[in-house]
Tab-separated table of C-alpha atoms in Angstrom:
chain	number	residue	atom	x	y	z
A	196	MET	CA	14.076	-12.683	-102.504
A	197	GLU	CA	11.256	-10.146	-102.789
A	198	GLN	CA	10.952	-7.492	-100.096
A	199	SER	CA	7.568	-6.158	-99.005
A	200	ILE	CA	6.965	-2.538	-98.006
A	201	CYS	CA	4.149	-1.698	-95.635
A	202	GLU	CA	1.471	0.843	-96.616
A	203	ALA	CA	2.386	3.226	-93.780
A	204	THR	CA	5.994	3.410	-94.972
A	205	THR	CA	4.834	4.167	-98.508
A	206	ARG	CA	2.563	6.988	-97.311
A	207	THR	CA	5.343	8.488	-95.174
A	208	THR	CA	7.823	8.380	-98.048
A	209	LEU	CA	5.368	10.000	-100.467
A	210	ARG	CA	4.623	12.819	-98.015
A	211	ARG	CA	8.366	13.481	-97.587
A	212	MET	CA	8.490	13.869	-101.381
A	213	ASP	CA	5.723	16.539	-101.123
A	214	TYR	CA	2.958	14.262	-102.445
A	215	ASN	CA	-0.480	14.336	-100.837
A	216	SER	CA	-3.467	12.011	-101.096
A	217	ARG	CA	-6.249	13.711	-103.069
A	218	ARG	CA	-9.352	12.774	-104.999
A	219	PRO	CA	-8.671	13.211	-108.725
A	220	HIS	CA	-10.476	15.918	-110.683
A	221	ARG	CA	-13.116	14.444	-112.977
A	222	VAL	CA	-12.951	15.915	-116.472
A	223	PRO	CA	-14.461	15.022	-119.853
A	224	LEU	CA	-12.217	13.078	-122.196
A	225	ILE	CA	-11.759	15.561	-125.076
A	226	SER	CA	-11.251	14.147	-128.573
A	227	THR	CA	-8.640	15.557	-130.936
A	228	THR	CA	-11.372	16.980	-133.190
A	229	ASN	CA	-13.060	18.737	-130.297
A	230	ARG	CA	-9.755	20.114	-129.000
A	231	LYS	CA	-9.392	21.841	-132.367
A	232	LYS	CA	-12.934	23.240	-132.164
A	233	ARG	CA	-12.326	24.514	-128.632
A	234	LEU	CA	-9.111	26.171	-129.765
A	235	GLN	CA	-10.886	27.776	-132.730
A	236	PHE	CA	-13.569	29.163	-130.397
A	237	ALA	CA	-10.955	30.551	-128.007
A	238	ARG	CA	-9.030	32.215	-130.825
A	239	ALA	CA	-12.236	33.750	-132.228
A	240	HIS	CA	-13.101	35.226	-128.806
A	241	GLN	CA	-9.668	36.030	-127.392
A	242	ASN	CA	-10.262	39.763	-127.803
A	243	TRP	CA	-13.690	39.766	-126.163
A	244	THR	CA	-13.785	41.912	-123.037
A	245	VAL	CA	-15.964	41.473	-119.971
A	246	GLU	CA	-18.322	44.002	-121.540
A	247	ASP	CA	-18.743	41.680	-124.513
A	248	TRP	CA	-19.400	38.654	-122.299
A	249	LYS	CA	-22.088	40.614	-120.452
A	250	ASN	CA	-24.162	40.227	-123.620
A	251	VAL	CA	-24.220	36.424	-123.291
A	252	ALA	CA	-26.991	34.468	-121.551
A	253	TRP	CA	-25.714	31.098	-120.344
A	254	SER	CA	-27.817	27.938	-120.099
A	255	ASP	CA	-27.509	24.302	-119.134
A	256	GLU	CA	-29.257	21.323	-117.574
A	257	SER	CA	-28.120	19.638	-114.380
A	258	ARG	CA	-29.221	16.683	-112.269
A	259	PHE	CA	-29.123	16.655	-108.475
A	260	LEU	CA	-29.291	13.378	-106.585
A	261	LEU	CA	-30.835	12.577	-103.238
A	262	ARG	CA	-27.748	10.530	-102.400
A	263	HIS	CA	-24.383	11.545	-103.827
A	264	SER	CA	-21.493	9.190	-104.571
A	265	ASP	CA	-17.998	10.559	-105.121
A	266	GLY	CA	-16.534	7.313	-106.476
A	267	GLY	CA	-14.039	6.933	-103.646
A	268	VAL	CA	-10.966	7.134	-105.901
A	269	ARG	CA	-7.897	8.784	-104.401
A	270	ILE	CA	-4.475	9.569	-105.879
A	271	TRP	CA	-1.111	10.803	-104.649
A	272	ARG	CA	0.002	14.100	-106.203
A	273	LYS	CA	2.014	17.216	-105.457
A	274	GLN	CA	0.306	20.506	-104.632
A	275	ASN	CA	0.557	22.000	-108.139
A	276	GLU	CA	-0.362	18.835	-110.058
A	277	ASN	CA	-4.167	18.950	-109.703
A	278	MET	CA	-4.706	19.311	-113.466
A	279	ASP	CA	-1.810	17.101	-114.598
A	280	PRO	CA	-3.218	14.477	-117.032
A	281	SER	CA	-1.843	11.669	-114.871
A	282	CYS	CA	-3.868	12.989	-111.908
A	283	LEU	CA	-7.276	13.164	-113.617
A	284	VAL	CA	-10.188	10.761	-113.902
A	285	THR	CA	-12.042	11.097	-117.189
A	286	THR	CA	-15.834	10.963	-117.211
A	287	VAL	CA	-18.628	10.457	-119.708
A	288	GLN	CA	-22.108	11.939	-119.629
A	289	ALA	CA	-24.692	9.710	-117.967
A	290	GLY	CA	-28.141	9.834	-116.478
A	291	GLY	CA	-29.321	8.864	-113.027
A	292	GLY	CA	-32.005	9.359	-110.403
A	293	GLY	CA	-32.858	12.652	-108.785
A	294	VAL	CA	-34.176	15.999	-109.952
A	295	MET	CA	-33.170	17.500	-113.286
A	296	VAL	CA	-33.433	21.234	-113.915
A	297	TRP	CA	-32.751	23.619	-116.777
A	298	GLY	CA	-31.535	27.129	-115.994
A	299	MET	CA	-30.098	30.280	-117.535
A	300	PHE	CA	-28.457	33.485	-116.362
A	301	SER	CA	-26.455	36.439	-117.580
A	302	TRP	CA	-24.215	39.009	-115.927
A	303	HIS	CA	-27.308	41.151	-115.384
A	304	THR	CA	-29.545	38.686	-113.554
A	305	LEU	CA	-30.378	35.107	-112.741
A	306	GLY	CA	-32.871	33.666	-115.176
A	307	PRO	CA	-35.529	31.008	-114.631
A	308	LEU	CA	-34.800	27.568	-113.211
A	309	VAL	CA	-37.163	25.020	-114.718
A	310	PRO	CA	-37.665	21.526	-113.226
A	311	ILE	CA	-37.681	18.796	-115.868
A	312	GLY	CA	-39.626	15.618	-115.237
A	313	HIS	CA	-37.460	13.483	-117.530
A	314	ARG	CA	-34.604	13.709	-119.991
A	315	LEU	CA	-35.244	16.569	-122.398
A	316	ASN	CA	-36.403	15.864	-125.930
A	317	ALA	CA	-36.701	18.402	-128.740
A	318	THR	CA	-40.395	19.091	-128.085
A	319	ASP	CA	-39.752	19.789	-124.396
A	320	TYR	CA	-36.811	22.012	-125.231
A	321	LEU	CA	-38.829	23.977	-127.774
A	322	SER	CA	-41.274	24.839	-124.987
A	323	ILE	CA	-38.395	26.022	-122.783
A	324	VAL	CA	-36.934	28.126	-125.588
A	325	SER	CA	-40.237	29.789	-126.443
A	326	ASP	CA	-41.531	30.173	-122.866
A	327	HIS	CA	-38.300	31.104	-121.071
A	328	VAL	CA	-35.362	31.858	-123.384
A	329	HIS	CA	-37.302	34.162	-125.699
A	330	PRO	CA	-38.767	36.499	-123.041
A	331	PHE	CA	-35.445	36.581	-121.154
A	332	MET	CA	-33.450	37.549	-124.245
A	333	THR	CA	-35.894	40.172	-125.506
A	334	THR	CA	-36.202	41.732	-122.045
A	335	MET	CA	-32.497	41.761	-121.165
A	336	TYR	CA	-31.251	42.638	-124.666
A	337	PRO	CA	-33.932	44.843	-126.275
A	338	SER	CA	-31.375	46.132	-128.800
A	339	SER	CA	-31.018	42.586	-130.214
A	340	ASP	CA	-27.336	42.481	-129.260
A	341	GLY	CA	-27.629	39.450	-126.977
A	342	TYR	CA	-26.102	35.999	-127.465
A	343	PHE	CA	-27.752	32.827	-126.216
A	344	GLN	CA	-25.413	30.013	-125.200
A	345	GLN	CA	-26.401	26.362	-125.240
A	346	ASP	CA	-24.298	23.223	-125.471
A	347	ASN	CA	-24.483	20.622	-128.219
A	348	ALA	CA	-26.943	18.185	-126.642
A	349	PRO	CA	-28.994	16.394	-129.333
A	350	CYS	CA	-32.266	18.080	-128.360
A	351	HIS	CA	-30.570	21.493	-128.699
A	352	LYS	CA	-29.513	20.721	-132.264
A	353	ALA	CA	-32.843	19.281	-133.471
A	354	ARG	CA	-34.316	20.738	-136.664
A	355	ILE	CA	-37.365	22.238	-134.957
A	356	ILE	CA	-35.043	24.085	-132.549
A	357	SER	CA	-32.754	25.335	-135.328
A	358	ASN	CA	-35.776	26.519	-137.313
A	359	TRP	CA	-37.156	28.387	-134.285
A	360	PHE	CA	-33.860	30.193	-133.764
A	361	LEU	CA	-33.709	31.098	-137.457
A	362	GLU	CA	-37.166	32.636	-137.219
A	363	HIS	CA	-35.991	34.799	-134.305
A	364	ASP	CA	-32.447	35.621	-135.454
A	365	ASN	CA	-33.391	39.300	-135.690
A	366	GLU	CA	-33.893	39.342	-131.905
A	367	PHE	CA	-30.752	37.589	-130.637
A	368	THR	CA	-27.891	35.388	-131.809
A	369	VAL	CA	-27.177	31.781	-130.835
A	370	LEU	CA	-23.534	31.489	-129.790
A	371	GLN	CA	-21.715	28.806	-131.779
A	372	TRP	CA	-20.501	26.633	-128.910
A	373	PRO	CA	-17.571	24.176	-129.064
A	374	PRO	CA	-18.253	20.564	-128.019
A	375	GLN	CA	-17.138	19.207	-124.642
A	376	SER	CA	-16.646	22.641	-123.084
A	377	PRO	CA	-18.269	22.750	-119.636
A	378	ASP	CA	-15.139	24.522	-118.380
A	379	LEU	CA	-16.048	27.482	-120.598
A	380	ASN	CA	-19.619	27.701	-119.305
A	381	PRO	CA	-19.787	29.660	-116.025
A	382	ILE	CA	-23.198	28.187	-115.178
A	383	GLU	CA	-21.371	24.963	-114.264
A	384	HIS	CA	-20.062	26.777	-111.187
A	385	LEU	CA	-23.601	27.794	-110.234
A	386	TRP	CA	-24.498	24.099	-110.218
A	387	ASP	CA	-21.554	23.620	-107.845
A	388	VAL	CA	-22.980	26.336	-105.598
A	389	VAL	CA	-26.361	24.603	-105.520
A	390	GLU	CA	-24.717	21.242	-104.762
A	391	ARG	CA	-22.665	22.672	-101.891
A	392	GLU	CA	-25.689	24.417	-100.396
A	393	LEU	CA	-27.702	21.208	-100.612
A	394	ARG	CA	-25.018	19.346	-98.688
A	395	ALA	CA	-24.847	22.118	-96.091
A	396	LEU	CA	-28.561	22.005	-95.274
A	397	ASP	CA	-29.346	21.288	-91.621
A	398	VAL	CA	-32.224	19.057	-92.699
A	399	HIS	CA	-31.517	17.109	-95.876
A	400	PRO	CA	-34.295	16.361	-98.397
A	401	THR	CA	-35.715	12.873	-98.032
A	402	ASN	CA	-37.786	12.780	-101.230
A	403	LEU	CA	-37.676	14.300	-104.708
A	404	HIS	CA	-40.325	16.931	-103.950
A	405	GLN	CA	-38.282	18.279	-101.021
A	406	LEU	CA	-35.137	18.138	-103.141
A	407	GLN	CA	-36.753	20.159	-105.923
A	408	ASP	CA	-38.008	22.785	-103.474
A	409	ALA	CA	-34.542	23.080	-101.934
A	410	ILE	CA	-32.879	23.476	-105.346
A	411	LEU	CA	-35.287	26.220	-106.418
A	412	SER	CA	-34.803	28.071	-103.117
A	413	ILE	CA	-31.004	27.897	-103.304
A	414	TRP	CA	-30.988	29.104	-106.923
A	415	ALA	CA	-33.205	32.080	-106.108
A	416	ASN	CA	-30.805	33.181	-103.367
A	417	ILE	CA	-27.525	33.049	-105.301
A	418	SER	CA	-25.932	36.467	-104.898
A	419	LYS	CA	-25.389	38.866	-107.777
A	420	GLU	CA	-21.715	39.097	-106.805
A	421	CYS	CA	-21.402	35.352	-107.300
A	422	PHE	CA	-22.771	35.070	-110.827
A	423	GLN	CA	-21.277	38.365	-112.006
A	424	HIS	CA	-17.841	37.226	-110.858
A	425	LEU	CA	-18.254	34.063	-112.938
A	426	VAL	CA	-19.040	36.002	-116.116
A	427	GLU	CA	-16.094	38.295	-115.393
A	428	SER	CA	-13.835	35.209	-115.441
A	429	MET	CA	-14.525	34.545	-119.131
A	430	PRO	CA	-11.406	36.284	-120.532
A	431	ARG	CA	-9.293	34.140	-118.183
A	432	ARG	CA	-11.126	30.990	-119.272
A	433	ILE	CA	-10.465	31.788	-122.919
A	434	LYS	CA	-6.768	32.339	-122.186
A	435	ALA	CA	-6.653	29.017	-120.342
A	436	VAL	CA	-8.048	27.165	-123.377
A	437	LEU	CA	-5.496	28.895	-125.609
A	438	LYS	CA	-2.694	27.912	-123.229
A	439	ALA	CA	-3.960	24.306	-123.132
A	440	LYS	CA	-4.195	24.293	-126.962
A	441	GLY	CA	-7.820	23.305	-126.741
A	442	GLY	CA	-7.321	20.816	-123.922
A	443	GLN	CA	-8.903	20.688	-120.494
A	444	THR	CA	-8.444	23.675	-118.171
A	445	GLN	CA	-8.622	24.203	-114.414
A	446	TYR	CA	-12.155	25.667	-114.612
């Protein structure tokens, strides 16, 4: 004869075992090949100091939605199990409605935040590189010792982009970035800051124009302490990738 156990009893028992109900962290599913590339990058930069990372300008695109959905998935885990593989929900990159922006920053200053009307193609990105990346890099790193970071999105790797960077390789260097590594890019945490500030607004945007204005205002007011602290975390991020043998980290 089967016995049934009520939900309340199950919750009580799990809590007595030091489990708590939490939403799972969403992380990219990293392939074996890309784990190796992430590990190679971490090993190549394990001796970089904060002073070295100050020479890097970080960039990325992000989309902000008028209405946010968190998926509603919850799990039971112990306090120190937030990054345990069994307590994660893997994600894949996808589009959606809202406002997309491209931004960059370094330890020295916030860079431009550029609204994008649609998904970037190589021609659009070339305009961003020439109109925004180039003046930022030559102004912030006049000794040509700067590194520009970008991920491996298809428009970033297009031939016209690669050719442009080759023509300007005497002015700055493009950092060879490992695939599937948002945890190594501190700008991801600036997107989190913008998202939190959007949610905390007393009056929430009701259309895309208001949303864009709010995003630009929040970005412009991010404190220097905030983004400098993120760059200063880079040696710890590299160590975390080494410890995870190229796997996902807590960042």
